[in-house]
Amino acid sequence: MTEMRLVVVGAAGRMGRMLIRTIHDMPGATLCGAIEREGSIALGQDAGLLAGTGKANVVITDDPLPVFAKADGVLDFTSPDATVAFAGLAAQARIVHVVGTTGLEDEHLAALDAAARHAVIVRSGNMSLGVNLLAALVRRVARTLDEDFDIEIVEMHHRMKVDAPSGTALMLGEAAAQGRGVSLKDHSERGRDGITGARKPGAIGFASLRGGTVVGEHSAIFAGPSERIVLSHAAEDRGIFARGAVKAALWGKGRKPGLYSMADVLGLDD
Ligand SMILES: NC(=O)C1=CN([C@@H]2O[C@H](COP(=O)(O)OP(=O)(O)OC[C@H]3O[C@@H](n4cnc5c(N)ncnc54)[C@H](OP(=O)(O)O)[C@@H]3O)[C@@H](O)[C@H]2O)C=CC1
Ligand SMILES: O=C(O)C1=N[C@H](C(=O)O)C[C@H](O)C1
């Protein structure tokens, strides 16, 4: 069987380099392109040498269109505006677009919905098996417990992370809201500071910590009268996200256009 040809955008980033190493190590996929933004010092370098896998004969460029035209899929862990631009190009080229970028606002999500009419998009705030299982567990527990149990989502990430709450925290909050049969938008409590008043019944709270080199830690806390359930996940290596992303690309090849999630890829929807 021919290998799936993948492009990594944001190739010099933390996830970009990890994706290049993962494609190198995983069967079924091959690196055919690497993109960085205009002006990046990585332009012109060999992607494999940059990521530490040895020469890949793939030169990092800032011109995605000709690269996408020769690819089957693109792995995108960049920034919200860049992801929207890449979605347009991926749809034009009819290739699978795996989106790991977080911090997407409603306008970015609407643009991805539009692009998914023409191409397969797999998007998840967390591509790891463990976190997607955790989300299913959170949904399940939230379905059982009533508003006597306050739900709080706590996350910690490295000092370089630019968005909060994390994409994963929002995903877990969404799972909790689904379990409760409510909309997250109407129940979320973020950024508490000062005299906030007592907690609203039924609120889903978020707290974000930043520091050091923490890859990603998430807990969903169900705090009830005299007892507390805590469901947690700790990411120890970015390889878990990268392996999930390559798996998503392989899964998406040949599927009909649409917006899919990691739960679809992993068969976790209940
Ligand atoms: N869903 C998941 O499982 C995971 C999601 N993430 C998310 O992935 C994203 C990236 O994370 P991380 O790798 O740590 O961040 P980095 O900042 O290390 O990497 C992002 C890379 O994308 C580049 N980039 C930005 N805009 C463009 C553009 N227009 N064209 C080409 N390249 C561009 C950046 O370049 P420059 O530095 O010049 O801006 C940078 O090299 C974040 O949103 C993060 O939350 C991270 C881990 C797992
Ligand atoms: O920026 C990161 O590093 C991560 N981002 C994702 C998120 O926002 O949840 C996934 C993971 O936690 C690492």
CSV table of C-alpha atoms and ligand atoms in Angstrom, one decimal:
chain,number,residue,atom,x,y,z
A,1,MET,CA,0.0,0.0,0.0
A,2,THR,CA,1.3,3.5,-0.8
A,3,GLU,CA,2.2,5.7,2.2
A,4,MET,CA,0.1,8.7,3.0
A,5,ARG,CA,2.1,11.9,2.1
A,6,LEU,CA,1.9,14.4,4.9
A,7,VAL,CA,2.8,18.1,5.2
A,8,VAL,CA,3.6,19.6,8.6
A,9,VAL,CA,2.7,23.3,9.0
A,10,GLY,CA,4.4,25.1,11.9
A,11,ALA,CA,7.2,22.7,11.3
A,12,ALA,CA,9.7,24.5,13.6
A,13,GLY,CA,7.4,24.6,16.6
A,14,ARG,CA,7.3,22.3,19.6
A,15,MET,CA,4.6,20.2,18.0
A,16,GLY,CA,5.9,20.6,14.5
A,17,ARG,CA,9.2,19.0,15.3
A,18,MET,CA,7.5,16.2,17.3
A,19,LEU,CA,5.2,15.5,14.3
A,20,ILE,CA,8.2,15.3,11.9
A,21,ARG,CA,9.8,12.7,14.3
A,22,THR,CA,6.6,10.8,14.6
A,23,ILE,CA,5.9,10.6,10.9
A,24,HIS,CA,9.5,9.3,10.6
A,25,ASP,CA,8.8,6.5,13.2
A,26,MET,CA,5.2,5.5,12.3
A,27,PRO,CA,4.4,3.1,9.4
A,28,GLY,CA,1.9,4.2,6.7
A,29,ALA,CA,3.0,7.9,6.4
A,30,THR,CA,5.8,9.8,4.9
A,31,LEU,CA,6.8,13.5,5.2
A,32,CYS,CA,6.4,15.3,1.9
A,33,GLY,CA,6.4,19.0,3.0
A,34,ALA,CA,7.2,21.3,5.8
A,35,ILE,CA,5.9,24.9,6.1
A,36,GLU,CA,6.8,27.8,8.4
A,37,ARG,CA,5.8,31.4,8.3
A,38,GLU,CA,7.4,34.1,6.1
A,39,GLY,CA,10.5,35.4,7.7
A,40,SER,CA,11.1,32.3,10.0
A,41,ILE,CA,14.7,31.4,10.5
A,42,ALA,CA,13.8,27.8,9.8
A,43,LEU,CA,13.1,28.5,6.1
A,44,GLY,CA,15.5,26.7,3.8
A,45,GLN,CA,16.5,24.2,6.4
A,46,ASP,CA,16.0,20.4,6.0
A,47,ALA,CA,12.9,19.4,8.1
A,48,GLY,CA,14.5,16.1,9.2
A,49,LEU,CA,17.7,17.7,10.3
A,50,LEU,CA,15.8,20.4,12.2
A,51,ALA,CA,13.7,17.7,14.0
A,52,GLY,CA,16.7,15.5,14.7
A,53,THR,CA,15.7,12.5,12.5
A,54,GLY,CA,18.5,12.9,9.9
A,55,LYS,CA,18.2,14.4,6.5
A,56,ALA,CA,14.6,14.0,5.1
A,57,ASN,CA,15.2,15.9,1.8
A,58,VAL,CA,12.2,18.1,2.7
A,59,VAL,CA,13.1,21.8,2.7
A,60,ILE,CA,11.0,24.1,4.9
A,61,THR,CA,9.2,26.7,2.8
A,62,ASP,CA,6.7,29.5,3.4
A,63,ASP,CA,4.7,28.7,0.2
A,64,PRO,CA,2.1,26.1,1.1
A,65,LEU,CA,0.1,25.9,-2.1
A,66,PRO,CA,2.5,23.8,-4.3
A,67,VAL,CA,3.3,21.6,-1.4
A,68,PHE,CA,-0.4,20.9,-0.5
A,69,ALA,CA,-1.0,20.1,-4.2
A,70,LYS,CA,1.4,17.1,-3.9
A,71,ALA,CA,0.1,15.9,-0.5
A,72,ASP,CA,-2.6,13.7,0.9
A,73,GLY,CA,-2.9,15.4,4.3
A,74,VAL,CA,-1.7,18.3,6.4
A,75,LEU,CA,-0.9,18.3,10.2
A,76,ASP,CA,-1.6,21.7,11.7
A,77,PHE,CA,-0.6,22.8,15.2
A,78,THR,CA,-0.1,26.5,14.6
A,79,SER,CA,-2.2,29.5,15.5
A,80,PRO,CA,-6.0,30.2,14.9
A,81,ASP,CA,-5.6,32.6,12.0
A,82,ALA,CA,-3.0,30.4,10.3
A,83,THR,CA,-5.2,27.4,10.7
A,84,VAL,CA,-8.1,29.1,9.0
A,85,ALA,CA,-5.8,30.1,6.1
A,86,PHE,CA,-4.5,26.5,5.9
A,87,ALA,CA,-8.1,25.1,6.0
A,88,GLY,CA,-8.9,27.1,2.8
A,89,LEU,CA,-5.8,25.8,1.0
A,90,ALA,CA,-6.4,22.2,2.2
A,91,ALA,CA,-10.0,22.3,1.0
A,92,GLN,CA,-8.8,23.7,-2.4
A,93,ALA,CA,-6.4,20.8,-2.6
A,94,ARG,CA,-9.0,18.3,-1.3
A,95,ILE,CA,-6.6,16.9,1.3
A,96,VAL,CA,-7.1,15.7,4.9
A,97,HIS,CA,-6.6,18.5,7.4
A,98,VAL,CA,-5.8,17.5,11.0
A,99,VAL,CA,-6.2,20.5,13.3
A,100,GLY,CA,-4.6,20.5,16.7
A,101,THR,CA,-4.5,24.3,17.1
A,102,THR,CA,-6.3,25.6,20.2
A,103,GLY,CA,-7.6,29.1,21.1
A,104,LEU,CA,-10.1,29.0,18.2
A,105,GLU,CA,-12.9,31.6,18.5
A,106,ASP,CA,-16.4,31.3,16.9
A,107,GLU,CA,-15.3,33.0,13.7
A,108,HIS,CA,-12.4,30.5,13.3
A,109,LEU,CA,-14.7,27.5,13.9
A,110,ALA,CA,-17.2,28.9,11.3
A,111,ALA,CA,-14.4,29.0,8.7
A,112,LEU,CA,-13.5,25.4,9.5
A,113,ASP,CA,-17.1,24.4,9.1
A,114,ALA,CA,-17.2,26.0,5.7
A,115,ALA,CA,-13.9,24.3,4.6
A,116,ALA,CA,-15.2,20.9,5.8
A,117,ARG,CA,-17.8,21.0,3.1
A,118,HIS,CA,-15.0,20.3,0.6
A,119,ALA,CA,-12.4,18.3,2.6
A,120,VAL,CA,-12.0,16.0,5.6
A,121,ILE,CA,-11.1,17.9,8.8
A,122,VAL,CA,-10.3,16.2,12.0
A,123,ARG,CA,-10.1,18.7,14.9
A,124,SER,CA,-9.5,18.1,18.5
A,125,GLY,CA,-8.2,20.2,21.4
A,126,ASN,CA,-6.3,17.1,22.4
A,127,MET,CA,-5.2,14.3,20.1
A,128,SER,CA,-4.2,11.8,22.9
A,129,LEU,CA,-6.1,8.6,23.5
A,130,GLY,CA,-6.0,9.2,27.3
A,131,VAL,CA,-7.6,12.6,27.2
A,132,ASN,CA,-10.3,11.5,24.8
A,133,LEU,CA,-11.1,8.6,27.1
A,134,LEU,CA,-11.1,11.1,30.0
A,135,ALA,CA,-13.7,13.3,28.2
A,136,ALA,CA,-16.0,10.2,27.8
A,137,LEU,CA,-15.6,9.5,31.5
A,138,VAL,CA,-16.4,13.2,32.4
A,139,ARG,CA,-19.5,13.1,30.3
A,140,ARG,CA,-20.6,9.8,32.0
A,141,VAL,CA,-20.0,11.1,35.5
A,142,ALA,CA,-21.7,14.5,34.8
A,143,ARG,CA,-24.8,12.6,33.5
A,144,THR,CA,-25.1,10.8,36.9
A,145,LEU,CA,-24.4,13.6,39.3
A,146,ASP,CA,-26.8,16.5,39.8
A,147,GLU,CA,-26.0,20.2,40.7
A,148,ASP,CA,-25.1,19.1,44.3
A,149,PHE,CA,-21.8,18.4,42.7
A,150,ASP,CA,-19.9,21.5,41.5
A,151,ILE,CA,-17.7,20.9,38.4
A,152,GLU,CA,-14.3,22.6,38.1
A,153,ILE,CA,-11.8,22.0,35.4
A,154,VAL,CA,-8.2,22.7,36.3
A,155,GLU,CA,-5.3,22.7,33.9
A,156,MET,CA,-1.5,23.4,34.0
A,157,HIS,CA,0.8,24.0,31.1
A,158,HIS,CA,4.3,25.2,30.3
A,159,ARG,CA,5.2,28.9,30.5
A,160,MET,CA,5.1,29.4,26.7
A,161,LYS,CA,1.4,28.5,26.2
A,162,VAL,CA,-0.5,31.5,24.8
A,163,ASP,CA,-4.2,30.5,25.2
A,164,ALA,CA,-6.3,29.9,28.3
A,165,PRO,CA,-8.3,27.9,29.2
A,166,SER,CA,-6.5,25.1,27.2
A,167,GLY,CA,-8.3,23.5,24.3
A,168,THR,CA,-8.5,20.3,26.4
A,169,ALA,CA,-10.0,22.1,29.4
A,170,LEU,CA,-12.7,23.5,27.1
A,171,MET,CA,-13.2,20.0,25.7
A,172,LEU,CA,-13.7,18.5,29.2
A,173,GLY,CA,-16.0,21.4,30.1
A,174,GLU,CA,-18.1,20.7,26.9
A,175,ALA,CA,-18.2,17.0,27.9
A,176,ALA,CA,-19.4,17.9,31.4
A,177,ALA,CA,-22.1,20.2,29.9
A,178,GLN,CA,-23.2,17.5,27.5
A,179,GLY,CA,-23.5,15.0,30.4
A,180,ARG,CA,-25.6,17.5,32.3
A,181,GLY,CA,-27.7,18.4,29.2
A,182,VAL,CA,-26.8,22.1,29.3
A,183,SER,CA,-24.9,24.5,27.1
A,184,LEU,CA,-21.4,25.3,28.2
A,185,LYS,CA,-21.7,28.9,27.0
A,186,ASP,CA,-24.5,29.6,29.5
A,187,HIS,CA,-22.8,27.8,32.4
A,188,SER,CA,-19.1,28.5,32.2
A,189,GLU,CA,-17.3,30.5,34.9
A,190,ARG,CA,-13.9,31.8,33.9
A,191,GLY,CA,-11.2,34.1,35.3
A,192,ARG,CA,-12.5,34.5,38.8
A,193,ASP,CA,-10.9,37.5,40.6
A,194,GLY,CA,-11.8,39.7,43.5
A,195,ILE,CA,-15.2,39.7,45.2
A,196,THR,CA,-16.9,37.2,42.9
A,197,GLY,CA,-19.8,36.3,45.0
A,198,ALA,CA,-20.7,32.7,45.8
A,199,ARG,CA,-20.4,30.1,43.1
A,200,LYS,CA,-23.5,29.9,40.8
A,201,PRO,CA,-25.4,26.6,41.1
A,202,GLY,CA,-24.7,24.5,38.0
A,203,ALA,CA,-21.7,26.5,37.0
A,204,ILE,CA,-18.7,24.8,35.2
A,205,GLY,CA,-15.6,26.5,36.4
A,206,PHE,CA,-12.2,26.8,34.8
A,207,ALA,CA,-8.8,27.5,36.3
A,208,SER,CA,-5.5,27.8,34.4
A,209,LEU,CA,-1.9,27.5,35.8
A,210,ARG,CA,1.2,28.3,33.7
A,211,GLY,CA,4.8,27.4,34.5
A,212,GLY,CA,8.0,25.6,33.6
A,213,THR,CA,7.9,22.9,31.0
A,214,VAL,CA,4.7,21.1,32.0
A,215,VAL,CA,3.5,19.3,28.8
A,216,GLY,CA,-0.2,19.3,29.9
A,217,GLU,CA,-2.2,18.3,33.0
A,218,HIS,CA,-5.9,18.3,33.4
A,219,SER,CA,-8.4,17.5,36.1
A,220,ALA,CA,-12.1,17.5,36.2
A,221,ILE,CA,-13.3,17.9,39.8
A,222,PHE,CA,-16.8,17.0,40.9
A,223,ALA,CA,-17.0,18.6,44.4
A,224,GLY,CA,-20.1,17.5,46.3
A,225,PRO,CA,-21.4,17.5,49.9
A,226,SER,CA,-18.6,15.8,51.9
A,227,GLU,CA,-17.1,14.0,49.0
A,228,ARG,CA,-15.1,14.7,45.8
A,229,ILE,CA,-14.4,12.8,42.6
A,230,VAL,CA,-11.3,13.9,40.6
A,231,LEU,CA,-10.6,12.6,37.1
A,232,SER,CA,-7.2,13.5,35.9
A,233,HIS,CA,-4.8,13.1,33.0
A,234,ALA,CA,-1.1,14.0,32.8
A,235,ALA,CA,0.7,14.2,29.5
A,236,GLU,CA,4.4,13.2,29.9
A,237,ASP,CA,5.5,13.6,26.3
A,238,ARG,CA,4.2,15.5,23.2
A,239,GLY,CA,4.5,12.2,21.3
A,240,ILE,CA,1.0,11.2,22.5
A,241,PHE,CA,-0.5,14.2,20.6
A,242,ALA,CA,1.6,13.6,17.5
A,243,ARG,CA,0.8,9.9,17.3
A,244,GLY,CA,-2.9,10.8,17.6
A,245,ALA,CA,-2.6,13.3,14.8
A,246,VAL,CA,-0.9,10.9,12.4
A,247,LYS,CA,-3.5,8.3,13.3
A,248,ALA,CA,-6.2,10.9,12.5
A,249,ALA,CA,-4.7,11.6,9.1
A,250,LEU,CA,-4.5,7.9,8.2
A,251,TRP,CA,-8.1,7.5,9.4
A,252,GLY,CA,-9.3,10.5,7.4
A,253,LYS,CA,-7.9,9.4,4.0
A,254,GLY,CA,-10.7,8.5,1.6
A,255,ARG,CA,-13.5,9.6,3.9
A,256,LYS,CA,-16.3,11.9,2.8
A,257,PRO,CA,-15.8,15.6,3.5
A,258,GLY,CA,-16.9,16.7,6.9
A,259,LEU,CA,-15.7,17.8,10.3
A,260,TYR,CA,-14.7,14.9,12.5
A,261,SER,CA,-13.3,14.6,16.0
A,262,MET,CA,-10.7,12.4,17.7
A,263,ALA,CA,-13.7,10.5,19.3
A,264,ASP,CA,-14.7,9.5,15.7
A,265,VAL,CA,-11.1,8.4,15.0
A,266,LEU,CA,-10.9,6.4,18.2
A,267,GLY,CA,-14.4,5.1,18.0
A,268,LEU,CA,-15.2,6.5,21.5
A,269,ASP,CA,-18.6,8.1,20.9
A,270,ASP,CA,-21.3,6.5,23.0
B,1,LIG,N1,-4.6,19.2,20.0
B,1,LIG,C1,-3.5,18.8,20.6
B,1,LIG,O1,-3.4,17.6,20.9
B,1,LIG,C2,-2.4,19.7,20.9
B,1,LIG,C3,-2.6,21.0,20.6
B,1,LIG,N2,-1.6,21.9,20.7
B,1,LIG,C4,-1.8,23.3,20.2
B,1,LIG,O2,-1.0,23.4,19.0
B,1,LIG,C5,-0.6,24.8,18.8
B,1,LIG,C6,0.9,24.9,18.7
B,1,LIG,O3,1.5,24.5,19.9
B,1,LIG,P1,3.1,24.5,20.0
B,1,LIG,O4,3.7,23.6,19.0
B,1,LIG,O5,3.4,24.3,21.5
B,1,LIG,O6,3.4,26.0,19.6
B,1,LIG,P2,4.7,26.6,18.9
B,1,LIG,O7,4.6,28.1,19.1
B,1,LIG,O8,5.9,26.0,19.4
B,1,LIG,O9,4.5,26.2,17.4
B,1,LIG,C7,3.6,26.8,16.5
B,1,LIG,C8,4.4,27.0,15.2
B,1,LIG,O10,3.5,27.4,14.2
B,1,LIG,C9,4.2,28.5,13.5
B,1,LIG,N3,3.2,29.3,12.8
B,1,LIG,C10,2.4,30.2,13.3
B,1,LIG,N4,1.7,30.8,12.2
B,1,LIG,C11,2.1,30.3,11.1
B,1,LIG,C12,1.8,30.4,9.7
B,1,LIG,N5,1.0,31.4,9.3
B,1,LIG,N6,2.5,29.7,8.8
B,1,LIG,C13,3.4,28.7,9.2
B,1,LIG,N7,3.7,28.5,10.5
B,1,LIG,C14,3.1,29.3,11.4
B,1,LIG,C15,4.9,29.2,14.6
B,1,LIG,O11,5.9,30.1,14.0
B,1,LIG,P3,6.3,31.4,14.9
B,1,LIG,O12,7.0,30.8,16.1
B,1,LIG,O13,7.2,32.1,14.0
B,1,LIG,O14,5.1,32.1,15.3
B,1,LIG,C16,5.5,28.0,15.3
B,1,LIG,O15,6.7,27.6,14.7
B,1,LIG,C17,-1.2,25.5,20.1
B,1,LIG,O16,-2.5,26.0,19.7
B,1,LIG,C18,-1.4,24.4,21.1
B,1,LIG,O17,-2.3,24.7,22.1
B,1,LIG,C19,-0.4,21.6,21.3
B,1,LIG,C20,-0.2,20.3,21.7
B,1,LIG,C21,-1.2,19.3,21.6
B,2,LIG,O1,-0.2,24.2,24.1
B,2,LIG,C1,0.0,23.0,24.5
B,2,LIG,O2,1.2,22.6,24.9
B,2,LIG,C2,-1.1,22.0,24.6
B,2,LIG,N1,-2.2,22.4,24.1
B,2,LIG,C3,-3.4,21.6,24.0
B,2,LIG,C4,-4.5,22.3,24.8
B,2,LIG,O3,-4.7,23.5,24.7
B,2,LIG,O4,-5.2,21.6,25.5
B,2,LIG,C5,-3.2,20.2,24.3
B,2,LIG,C6,-2.1,19.9,25.3
B,2,LIG,O5,-2.7,20.0,26.6
B,2,LIG,C7,-0.9,20.7,25.1
